Coordinates of C-alpha atoms and ligand atoms in Angstrom, one line a residue:
X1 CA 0.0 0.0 0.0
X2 CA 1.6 3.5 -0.7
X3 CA 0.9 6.3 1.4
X4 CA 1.5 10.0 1.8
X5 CA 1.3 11.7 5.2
X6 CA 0.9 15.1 5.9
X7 CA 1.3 16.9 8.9
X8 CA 0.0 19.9 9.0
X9 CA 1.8 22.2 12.1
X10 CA 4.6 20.1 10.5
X11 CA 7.4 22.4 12.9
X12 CA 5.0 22.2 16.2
X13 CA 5.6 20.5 19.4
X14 CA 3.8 17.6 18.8
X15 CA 4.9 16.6 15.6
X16 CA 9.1 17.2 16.8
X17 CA 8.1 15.7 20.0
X18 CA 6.0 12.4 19.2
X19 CA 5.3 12.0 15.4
X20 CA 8.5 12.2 14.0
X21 CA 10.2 10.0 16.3
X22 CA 7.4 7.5 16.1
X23 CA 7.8 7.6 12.6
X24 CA 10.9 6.8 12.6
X25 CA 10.7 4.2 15.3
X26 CA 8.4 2.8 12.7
X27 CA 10.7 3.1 9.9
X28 CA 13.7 1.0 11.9
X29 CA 11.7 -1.7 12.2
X30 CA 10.2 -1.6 8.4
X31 CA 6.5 -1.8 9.5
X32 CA 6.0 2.4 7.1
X33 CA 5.6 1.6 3.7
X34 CA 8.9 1.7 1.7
X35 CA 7.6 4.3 -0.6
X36 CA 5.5 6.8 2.1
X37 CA 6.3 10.2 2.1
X38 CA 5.9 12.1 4.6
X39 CA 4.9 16.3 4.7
X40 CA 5.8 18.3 6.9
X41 CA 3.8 21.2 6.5
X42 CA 3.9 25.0 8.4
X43 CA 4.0 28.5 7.5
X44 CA 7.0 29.5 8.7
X45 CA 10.2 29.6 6.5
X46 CA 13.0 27.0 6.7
X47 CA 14.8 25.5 4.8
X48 CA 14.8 21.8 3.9
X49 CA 17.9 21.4 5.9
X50 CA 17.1 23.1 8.3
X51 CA 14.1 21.4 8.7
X52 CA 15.4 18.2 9.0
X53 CA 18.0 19.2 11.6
X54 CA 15.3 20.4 13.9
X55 CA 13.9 17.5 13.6
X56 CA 17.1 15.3 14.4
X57 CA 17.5 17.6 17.3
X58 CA 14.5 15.8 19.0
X59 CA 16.3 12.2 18.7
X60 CA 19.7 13.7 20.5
X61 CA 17.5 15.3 23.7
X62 CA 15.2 11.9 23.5
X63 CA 16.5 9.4 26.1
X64 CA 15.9 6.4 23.9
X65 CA 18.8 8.3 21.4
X66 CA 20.1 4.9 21.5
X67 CA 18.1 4.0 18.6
X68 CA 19.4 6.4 16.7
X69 CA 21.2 4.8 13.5
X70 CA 22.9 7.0 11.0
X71 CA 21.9 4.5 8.3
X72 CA 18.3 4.6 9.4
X73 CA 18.1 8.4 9.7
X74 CA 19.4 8.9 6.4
X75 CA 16.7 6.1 5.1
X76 CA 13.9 7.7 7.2
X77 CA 15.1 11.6 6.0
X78 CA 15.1 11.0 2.4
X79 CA 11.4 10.3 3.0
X80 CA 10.9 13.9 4.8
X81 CA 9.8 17.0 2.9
X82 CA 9.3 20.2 4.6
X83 CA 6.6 22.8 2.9
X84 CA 6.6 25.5 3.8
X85 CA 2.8 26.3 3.1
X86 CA -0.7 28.3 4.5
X87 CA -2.7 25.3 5.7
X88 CA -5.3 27.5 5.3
X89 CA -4.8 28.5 1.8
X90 CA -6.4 26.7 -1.1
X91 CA -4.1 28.0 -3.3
X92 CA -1.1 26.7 -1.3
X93 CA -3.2 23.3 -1.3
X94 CA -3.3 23.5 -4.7
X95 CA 0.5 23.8 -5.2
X96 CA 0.8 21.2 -2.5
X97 CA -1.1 18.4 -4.9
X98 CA 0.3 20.0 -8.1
X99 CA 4.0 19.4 -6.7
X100 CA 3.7 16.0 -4.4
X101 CA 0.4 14.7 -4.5
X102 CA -1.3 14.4 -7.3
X103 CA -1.4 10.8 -7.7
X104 CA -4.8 9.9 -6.1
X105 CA -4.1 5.9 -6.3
X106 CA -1.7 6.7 -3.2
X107 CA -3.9 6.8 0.2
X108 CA -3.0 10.1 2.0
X109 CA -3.5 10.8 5.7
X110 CA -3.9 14.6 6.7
X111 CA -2.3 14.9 10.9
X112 CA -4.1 18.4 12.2
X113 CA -1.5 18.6 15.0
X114 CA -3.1 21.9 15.6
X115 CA -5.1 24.1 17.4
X116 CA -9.0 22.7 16.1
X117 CA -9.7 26.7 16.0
X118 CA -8.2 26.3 12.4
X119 CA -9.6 22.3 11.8
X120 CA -12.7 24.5 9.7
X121 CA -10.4 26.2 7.5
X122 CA -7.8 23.3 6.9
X123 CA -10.6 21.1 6.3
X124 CA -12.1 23.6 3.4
X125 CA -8.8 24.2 1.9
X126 CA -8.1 20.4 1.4
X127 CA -11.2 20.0 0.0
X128 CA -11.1 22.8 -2.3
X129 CA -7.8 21.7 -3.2
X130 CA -9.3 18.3 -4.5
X131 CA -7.2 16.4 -1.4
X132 CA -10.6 15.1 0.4
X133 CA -10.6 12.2 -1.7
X134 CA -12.2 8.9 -1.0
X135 CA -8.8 6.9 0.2
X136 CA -8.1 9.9 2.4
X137 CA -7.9 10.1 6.2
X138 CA -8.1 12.9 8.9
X139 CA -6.3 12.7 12.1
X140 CA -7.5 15.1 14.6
X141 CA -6.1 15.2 18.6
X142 CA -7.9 16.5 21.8
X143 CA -9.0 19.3 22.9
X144 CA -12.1 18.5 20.6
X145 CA -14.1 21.5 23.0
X146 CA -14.6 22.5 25.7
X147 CA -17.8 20.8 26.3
X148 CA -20.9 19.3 23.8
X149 CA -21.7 22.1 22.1
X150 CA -18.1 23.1 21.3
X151 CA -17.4 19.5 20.4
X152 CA -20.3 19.2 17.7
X153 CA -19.0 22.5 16.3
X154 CA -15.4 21.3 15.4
X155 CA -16.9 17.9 14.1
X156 CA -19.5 19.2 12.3
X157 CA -16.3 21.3 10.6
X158 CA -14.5 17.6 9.8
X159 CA -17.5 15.6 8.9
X160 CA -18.6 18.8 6.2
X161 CA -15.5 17.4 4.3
X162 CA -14.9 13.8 5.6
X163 CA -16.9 10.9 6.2
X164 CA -17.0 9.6 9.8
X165 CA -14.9 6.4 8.7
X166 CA -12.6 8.9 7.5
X167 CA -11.6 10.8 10.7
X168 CA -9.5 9.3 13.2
X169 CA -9.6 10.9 16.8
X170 CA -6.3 10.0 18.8
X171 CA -6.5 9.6 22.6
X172 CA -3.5 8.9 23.1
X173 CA -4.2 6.3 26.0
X174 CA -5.2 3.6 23.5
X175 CA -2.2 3.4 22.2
X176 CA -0.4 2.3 25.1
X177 CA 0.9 -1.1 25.2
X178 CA -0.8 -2.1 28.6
X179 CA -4.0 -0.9 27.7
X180 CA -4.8 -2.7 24.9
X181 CA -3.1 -5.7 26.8
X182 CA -6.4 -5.1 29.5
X183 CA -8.6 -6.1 26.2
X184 CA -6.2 -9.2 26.1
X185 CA -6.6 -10.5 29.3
X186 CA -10.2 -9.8 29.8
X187 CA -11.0 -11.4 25.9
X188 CA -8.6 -14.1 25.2
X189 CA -8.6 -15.6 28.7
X190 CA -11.9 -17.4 30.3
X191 CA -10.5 -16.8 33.8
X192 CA -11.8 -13.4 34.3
X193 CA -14.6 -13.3 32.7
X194 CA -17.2 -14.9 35.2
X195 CA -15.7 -13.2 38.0
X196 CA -16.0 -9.6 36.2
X197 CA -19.1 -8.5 37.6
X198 CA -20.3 -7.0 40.9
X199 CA -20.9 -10.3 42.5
X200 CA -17.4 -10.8 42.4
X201 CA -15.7 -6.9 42.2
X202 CA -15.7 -4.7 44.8
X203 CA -14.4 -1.8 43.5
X204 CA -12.2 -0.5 40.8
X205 CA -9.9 2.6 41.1
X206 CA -8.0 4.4 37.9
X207 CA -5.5 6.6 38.3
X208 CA -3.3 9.1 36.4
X209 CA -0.9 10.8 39.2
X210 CA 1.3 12.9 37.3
X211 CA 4.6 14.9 39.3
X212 CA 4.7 17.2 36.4
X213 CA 2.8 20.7 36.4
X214 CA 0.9 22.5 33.7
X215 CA 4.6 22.4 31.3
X216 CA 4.5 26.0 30.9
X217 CA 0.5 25.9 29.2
X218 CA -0.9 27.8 32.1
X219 CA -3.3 30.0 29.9
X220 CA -4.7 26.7 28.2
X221 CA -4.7 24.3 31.3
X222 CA -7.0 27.0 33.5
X223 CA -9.0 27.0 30.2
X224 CA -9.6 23.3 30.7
X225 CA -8.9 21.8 34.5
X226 CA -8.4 18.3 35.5
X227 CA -11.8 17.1 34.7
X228 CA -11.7 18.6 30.8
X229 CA -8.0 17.8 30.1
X230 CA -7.8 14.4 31.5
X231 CA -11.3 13.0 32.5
X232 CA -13.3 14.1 29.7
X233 CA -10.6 11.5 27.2
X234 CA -8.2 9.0 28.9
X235 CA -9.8 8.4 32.4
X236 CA -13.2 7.6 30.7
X237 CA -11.4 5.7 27.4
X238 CA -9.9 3.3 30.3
X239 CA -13.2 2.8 32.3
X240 CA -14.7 2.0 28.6
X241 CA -11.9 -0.7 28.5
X242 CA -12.6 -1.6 32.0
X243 CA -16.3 -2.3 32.3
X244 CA -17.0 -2.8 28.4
X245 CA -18.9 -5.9 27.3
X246 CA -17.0 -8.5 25.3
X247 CA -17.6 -7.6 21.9
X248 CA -18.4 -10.1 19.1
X249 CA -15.0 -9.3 17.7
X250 CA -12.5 -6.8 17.1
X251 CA -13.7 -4.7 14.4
X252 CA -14.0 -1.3 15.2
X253 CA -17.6 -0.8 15.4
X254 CA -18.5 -3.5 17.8
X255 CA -15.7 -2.4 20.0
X256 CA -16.7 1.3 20.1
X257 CA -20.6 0.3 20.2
X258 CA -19.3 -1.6 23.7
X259 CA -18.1 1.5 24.3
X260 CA -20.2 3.6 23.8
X261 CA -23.2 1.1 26.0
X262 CA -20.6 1.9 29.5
X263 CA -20.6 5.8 28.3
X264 CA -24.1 6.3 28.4
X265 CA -24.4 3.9 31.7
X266 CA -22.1 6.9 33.6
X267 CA -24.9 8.1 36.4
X268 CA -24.8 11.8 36.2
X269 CA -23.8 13.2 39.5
X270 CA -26.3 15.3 41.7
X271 CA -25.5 18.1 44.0
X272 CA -25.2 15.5 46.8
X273 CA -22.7 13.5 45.2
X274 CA -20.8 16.8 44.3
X275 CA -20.6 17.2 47.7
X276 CA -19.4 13.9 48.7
X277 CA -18.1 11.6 46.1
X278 CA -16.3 14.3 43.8
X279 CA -13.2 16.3 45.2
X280 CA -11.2 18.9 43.7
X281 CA -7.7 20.2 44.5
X282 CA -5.1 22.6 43.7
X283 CA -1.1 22.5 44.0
X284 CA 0.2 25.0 46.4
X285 CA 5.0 25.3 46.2
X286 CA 6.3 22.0 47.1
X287 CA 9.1 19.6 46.7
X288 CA 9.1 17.2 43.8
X289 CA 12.0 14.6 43.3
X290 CA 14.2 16.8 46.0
X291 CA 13.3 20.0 43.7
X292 CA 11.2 22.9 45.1
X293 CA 8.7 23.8 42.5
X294 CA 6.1 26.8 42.9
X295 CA 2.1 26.7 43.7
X296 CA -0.1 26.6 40.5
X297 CA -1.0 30.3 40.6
X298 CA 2.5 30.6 40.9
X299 CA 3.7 29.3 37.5
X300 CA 4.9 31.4 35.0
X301 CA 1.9 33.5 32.9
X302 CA -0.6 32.5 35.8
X303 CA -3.1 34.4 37.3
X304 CA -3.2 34.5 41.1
X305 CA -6.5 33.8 41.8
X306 CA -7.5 31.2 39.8
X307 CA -9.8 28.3 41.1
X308 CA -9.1 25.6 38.2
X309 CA -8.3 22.1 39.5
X310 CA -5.3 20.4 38.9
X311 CA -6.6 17.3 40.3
X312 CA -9.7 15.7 40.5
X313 CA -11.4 12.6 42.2
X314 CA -14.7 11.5 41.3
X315 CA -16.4 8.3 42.3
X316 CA -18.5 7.1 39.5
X317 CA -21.1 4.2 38.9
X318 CA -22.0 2.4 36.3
X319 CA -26.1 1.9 36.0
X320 CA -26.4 -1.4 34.4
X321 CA -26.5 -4.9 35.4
X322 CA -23.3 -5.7 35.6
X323 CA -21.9 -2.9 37.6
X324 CA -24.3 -2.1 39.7
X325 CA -23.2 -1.1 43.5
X326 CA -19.6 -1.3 42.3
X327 CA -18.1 2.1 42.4
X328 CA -15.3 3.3 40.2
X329 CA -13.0 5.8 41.7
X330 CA -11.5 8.3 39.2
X331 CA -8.5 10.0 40.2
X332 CA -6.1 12.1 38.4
X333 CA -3.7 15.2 39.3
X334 CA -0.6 17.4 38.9
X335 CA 2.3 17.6 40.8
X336 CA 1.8 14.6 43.1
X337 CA 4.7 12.6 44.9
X338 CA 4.9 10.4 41.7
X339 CA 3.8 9.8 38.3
X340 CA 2.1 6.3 37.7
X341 CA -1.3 5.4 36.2
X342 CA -3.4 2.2 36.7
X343 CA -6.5 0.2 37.0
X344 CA -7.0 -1.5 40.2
X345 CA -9.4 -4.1 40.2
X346 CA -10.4 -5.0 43.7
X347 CA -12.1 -8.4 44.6
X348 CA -14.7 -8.6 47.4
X349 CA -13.6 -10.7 49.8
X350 CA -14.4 -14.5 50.7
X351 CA -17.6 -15.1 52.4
X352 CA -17.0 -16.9 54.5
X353 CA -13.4 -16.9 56.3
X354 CA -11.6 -20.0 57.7
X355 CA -8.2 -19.3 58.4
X356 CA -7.9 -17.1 61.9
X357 CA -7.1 -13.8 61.5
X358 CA -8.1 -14.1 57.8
X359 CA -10.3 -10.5 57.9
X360 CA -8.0 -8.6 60.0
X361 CA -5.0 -9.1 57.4
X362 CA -7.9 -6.6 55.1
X363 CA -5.9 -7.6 52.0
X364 CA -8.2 -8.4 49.4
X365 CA -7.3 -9.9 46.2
X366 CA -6.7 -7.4 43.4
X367 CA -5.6 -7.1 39.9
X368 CA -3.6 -3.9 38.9
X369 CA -3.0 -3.3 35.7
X370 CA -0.1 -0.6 35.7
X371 CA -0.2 1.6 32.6
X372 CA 3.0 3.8 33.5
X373 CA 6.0 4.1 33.8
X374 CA 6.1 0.4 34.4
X375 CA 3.5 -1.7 32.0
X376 CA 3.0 -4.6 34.2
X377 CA -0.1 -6.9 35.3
X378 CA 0.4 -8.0 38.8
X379 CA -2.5 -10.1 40.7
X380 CA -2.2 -9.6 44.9
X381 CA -3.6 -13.5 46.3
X382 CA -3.4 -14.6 49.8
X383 CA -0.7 -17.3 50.5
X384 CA 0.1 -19.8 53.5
X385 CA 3.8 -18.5 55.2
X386 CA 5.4 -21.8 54.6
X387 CA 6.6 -23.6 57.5
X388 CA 5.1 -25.4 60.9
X389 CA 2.8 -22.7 62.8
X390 CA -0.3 -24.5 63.4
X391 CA -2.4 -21.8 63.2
X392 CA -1.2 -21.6 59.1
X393 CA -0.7 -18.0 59.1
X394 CA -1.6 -16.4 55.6
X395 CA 0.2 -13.5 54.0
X396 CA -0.8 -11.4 50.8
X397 CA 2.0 -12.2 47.7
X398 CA 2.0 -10.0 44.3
X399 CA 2.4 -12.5 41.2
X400 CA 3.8 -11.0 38.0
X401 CA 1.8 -11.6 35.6
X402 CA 3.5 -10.0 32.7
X403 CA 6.8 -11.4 31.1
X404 CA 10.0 -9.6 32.2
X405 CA 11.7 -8.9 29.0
X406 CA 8.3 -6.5 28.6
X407 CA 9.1 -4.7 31.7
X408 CA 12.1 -2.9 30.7
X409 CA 11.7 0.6 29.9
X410 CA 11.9 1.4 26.0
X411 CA 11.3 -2.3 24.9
X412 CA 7.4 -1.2 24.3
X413 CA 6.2 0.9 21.3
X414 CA 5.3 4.2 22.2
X415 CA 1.6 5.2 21.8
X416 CA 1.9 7.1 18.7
X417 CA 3.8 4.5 16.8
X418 CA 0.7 2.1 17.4
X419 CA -1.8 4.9 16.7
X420 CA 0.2 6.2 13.3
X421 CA 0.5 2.6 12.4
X422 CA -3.4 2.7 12.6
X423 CA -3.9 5.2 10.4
X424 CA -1.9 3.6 8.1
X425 CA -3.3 0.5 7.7
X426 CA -6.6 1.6 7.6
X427 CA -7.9 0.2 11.4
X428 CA -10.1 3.1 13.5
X429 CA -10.5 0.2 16.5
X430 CA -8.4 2.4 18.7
X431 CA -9.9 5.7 18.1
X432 CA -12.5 7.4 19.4
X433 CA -16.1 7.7 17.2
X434 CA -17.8 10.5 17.7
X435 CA -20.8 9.7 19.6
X436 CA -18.4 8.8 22.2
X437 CA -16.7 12.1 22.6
X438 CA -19.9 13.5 22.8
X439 CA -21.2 11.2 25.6
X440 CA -18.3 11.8 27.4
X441 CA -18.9 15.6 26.9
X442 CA -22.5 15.4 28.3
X443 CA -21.4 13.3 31.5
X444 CA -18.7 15.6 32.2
X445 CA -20.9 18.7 31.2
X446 CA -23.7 17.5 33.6
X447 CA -20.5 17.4 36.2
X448 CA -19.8 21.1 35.5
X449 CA -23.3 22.2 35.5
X450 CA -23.7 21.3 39.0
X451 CA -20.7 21.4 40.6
X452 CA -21.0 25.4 39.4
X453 CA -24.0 25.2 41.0
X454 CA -22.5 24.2 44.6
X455 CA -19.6 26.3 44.1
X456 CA -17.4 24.2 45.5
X457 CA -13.9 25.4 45.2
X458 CA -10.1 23.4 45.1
X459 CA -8.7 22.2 48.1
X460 CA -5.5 23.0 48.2
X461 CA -2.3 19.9 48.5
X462 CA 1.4 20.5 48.5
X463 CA 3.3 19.9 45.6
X464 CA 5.0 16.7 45.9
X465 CA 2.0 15.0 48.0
X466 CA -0.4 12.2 47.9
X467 CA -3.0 15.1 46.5
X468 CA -5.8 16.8 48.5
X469 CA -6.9 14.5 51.6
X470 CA -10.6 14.9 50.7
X471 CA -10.0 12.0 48.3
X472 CA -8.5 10.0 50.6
X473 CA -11.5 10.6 53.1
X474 CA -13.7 9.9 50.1
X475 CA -12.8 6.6 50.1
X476 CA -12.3 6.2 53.9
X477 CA -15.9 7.2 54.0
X478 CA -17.3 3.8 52.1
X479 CA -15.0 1.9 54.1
X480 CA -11.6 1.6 51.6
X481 CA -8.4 3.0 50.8
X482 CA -6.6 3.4 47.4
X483 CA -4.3 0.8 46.6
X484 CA -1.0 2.9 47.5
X485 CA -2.3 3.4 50.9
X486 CA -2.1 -0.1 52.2
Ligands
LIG501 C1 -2.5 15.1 27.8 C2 -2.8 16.2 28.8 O1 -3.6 14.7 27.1 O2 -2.0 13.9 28.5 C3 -1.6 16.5 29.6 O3 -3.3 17.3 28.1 C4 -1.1 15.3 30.3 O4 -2.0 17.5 30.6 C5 -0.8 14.2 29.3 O5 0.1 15.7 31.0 C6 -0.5 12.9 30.0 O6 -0.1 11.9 29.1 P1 1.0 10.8 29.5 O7 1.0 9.9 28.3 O8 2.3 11.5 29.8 O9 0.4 10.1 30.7

């Protein structure tokens, strides 16, 4: 299959930071077409050389630099065009075709690794320009809005131009190794499956504690907050992958139609629950890894009153019959001792306990499923302390579930490489439809709605901590901890 890619915001952060290294991650191990060509495409003037050395400088300040091969580079490079062009502009999309792609047997994939204030216009150019041909593809990244409305207002701008089986909406989270490893172990194994259900499952808790702060985006994170920059997307993507039914296969509609069932299942929250199950907190100067680091309001470009969270815990149910009763704990944050994310699933325990002392050791069996920085699946059973002690003494061991050589850091493709790999072959499995971005919208609009309502305002947690207390009281309240407090 030959392809041309086109990345429009060609010299941005995105593309230097995570598509051209994918790209060429893809390219060392020959999974891009021989032939692909690959645009990158911005207004500003440069040079094809210098072009290409920006881009090289992103491999020398990447850690993984050890994959850097001067054969490989010059392979991959030879493939890289820089255009210096007005998105925007048909004309310039005009020239674009005229000069590079004008053969329309060759499948082209347009990357708006942009702003979506400008989707409308790129959108109308490419289509004036001829590009919005049948074997073409859009890839479009969040923030799609900044709630419903504002998310059927940019899509409504991309499906003017493109069909829906056309546009490909990244969140990132899919792309991660251990995430689509959860779809493995809950579909190719029959284990699991009977015991997935609240007879079995007390409770599941996802988390995405991040120790870094808003990277120097103030303006746009107080824009969005915690519950619009992460929630909205990757926490609700991984509760989809959580609580989903097993689909009939793995074609992209029946997995994003399971998907889609667990979205609209999301109980809206009331003013009562905003009070009590849904906590909101703020980074005030702390320490993080032995460096001091200033309070959100403190960050350079912010504004010293603002009330946006930078973390956010929410504990959310799923109305239908196989969740029912079983809370799922949401939790995600800035600036927090330590950056991991994962999906604890907790089993209830026994009914009916033999062994003494077997409730007091309050270690239930769990399964926790560790997205980052370590991709590992790890099950926590209760085990006899070997030796002669009549009373056989029980202890709580961790078994590894996942196989070593997969634990070392670097050995797994990066999220974009599976996502861009995606595109290219033609699968939308791990993107997100549209109706799902929108259900997501109206749960987390219905969250905004009232918790404006209560005005309930951040509580405020040290840099460098565990996060605001309220959401460990939150949990303390129905009787459990989260998984790193045990
Ligand atoms: C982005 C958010 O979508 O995801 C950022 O906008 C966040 O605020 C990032 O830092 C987290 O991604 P990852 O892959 O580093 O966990």
């Amino acid at each position: 299959m030959s392809c041309d890619l086109l990345i429009v915001g060609g010299e941005g952060d995105l593309a230097l930071r995570k598509l051209y290294p994918a790209l060429y991650s893809l390219w060392v191990v020959g999974c891009l077409p021989e032939d692909i060509r690959i645009f990158g495409m911005a207004r500003r003037h440069m040079t094809q050389d210098e072009f290409l050395s920006r881009v090289r400088e992103w491999f020398d300040k990447r850690k993984s630099a050890r994959e850097f091969e001067e054969q490989a580079w010059a392979g991959f490079s030879a493939r890289l065009t820089y255009c210096s062009l007005d998105a925007t502009d048909v004309a310039s999309l005009h020239t674009l075709r005229e000069e590079h792609l004008d053969d329309d047997g060759r499948d082209l994939v347009v990357y708006l690794a942009t702003p979506p204030g400008i989707f409308g216009p790129v959108c109308q150019a490419i289509h004036g320009a001829g590009l919005a041909r049948a074997n073409a593809r859009i890839v479009v990244e969040k923030p799609l809005g900044e709630d419903r409305a504002s998310f059927l207002e940019i899509n409504e701008q991309l499906t003017r131009v493109f069909e829906e089986r056309q546009v490909y909406r990244i969140d990132h989270y899919l792309g991660k190794e251990t995430v689509q490893n959860l779809l493995a172990l809950r579909f190719a194994n029959t284990f699991l499956e009977p015991l997935w259900n609240n007879k079995y499952i007390d409770n599941v808790q996802i988390t995405v504690a991040e120790s870094i702060g808003v990277s120097g985006r103030w303006s746009f994170y107080d824009d969005a907050g915690a519950l619009r920059d992460m929630v909205q997307n990757h926490l609700l993507q991984l509760v989809c992958l959580a609580a989903m039914e097993p689909p009939a296969h793995l074609e992209s509609t029946a997995v994003r139609n399971e998907k889609m069932k667990v979205l609209s299942s999301l109980r809206p929250l009331d003013a009562e629950t905003i009070r009590d199950d849904f906590v909101i907190g703020q980074y005030t100067a702390g320490n993080v890894d032995g460096e001091s680091v200033p309070g959100y309001c403190e960050e350079e470009g912010a504004e010293p009153k603002s009330d946006t969270e930078t973390f956010i815990a929410i504990k959310a149910h799923i109305d239908n019959w196989r969740w029912a009763g079983v809370p799922f704990y949401l939790r995600t944050g800035k600036r927090l001792r330590e950056r991991f994310s994962e999906i604890v699933v907790e089993f209830k325990q026994v009914p009916h306990a033999i062994f003494p002392d077997q409730y007091l050791l309050d270690a239930p069996n769990r399964l926790i499923i560790r997205v980052q920085p370590e991709e590992t699946i790890s099950l926590q059973l209760m085990n006899k302390v070997a030796g002669l002690d009549v009373k056989t003494p029980l202890r709580s061991v961790t078994m590894d579930l996942s196989f070593p050589e997969e634990n070392e850091p670097g050995s797994t493709p990066d999220a974009y490489q599976r996502l861009l790999l995606d595109v290219i072959r033609e699968n939308p499995t791990l993107f997100v439809r549209a109706d799902e971005v929108e259900e997501a919208w109206k749960w987390v609009d219905g969250i905004r709605e009232v918790w404006q309502s209560t005005r309930k305002r951040p509580e405020r947690y040290p840099a460098g901590s565990g996060g605001p207390t309220g959401a460990i009281e939150m949990v303390a309240r129905d009787g459990r901890r989260w998984r790193e407090y045990d």
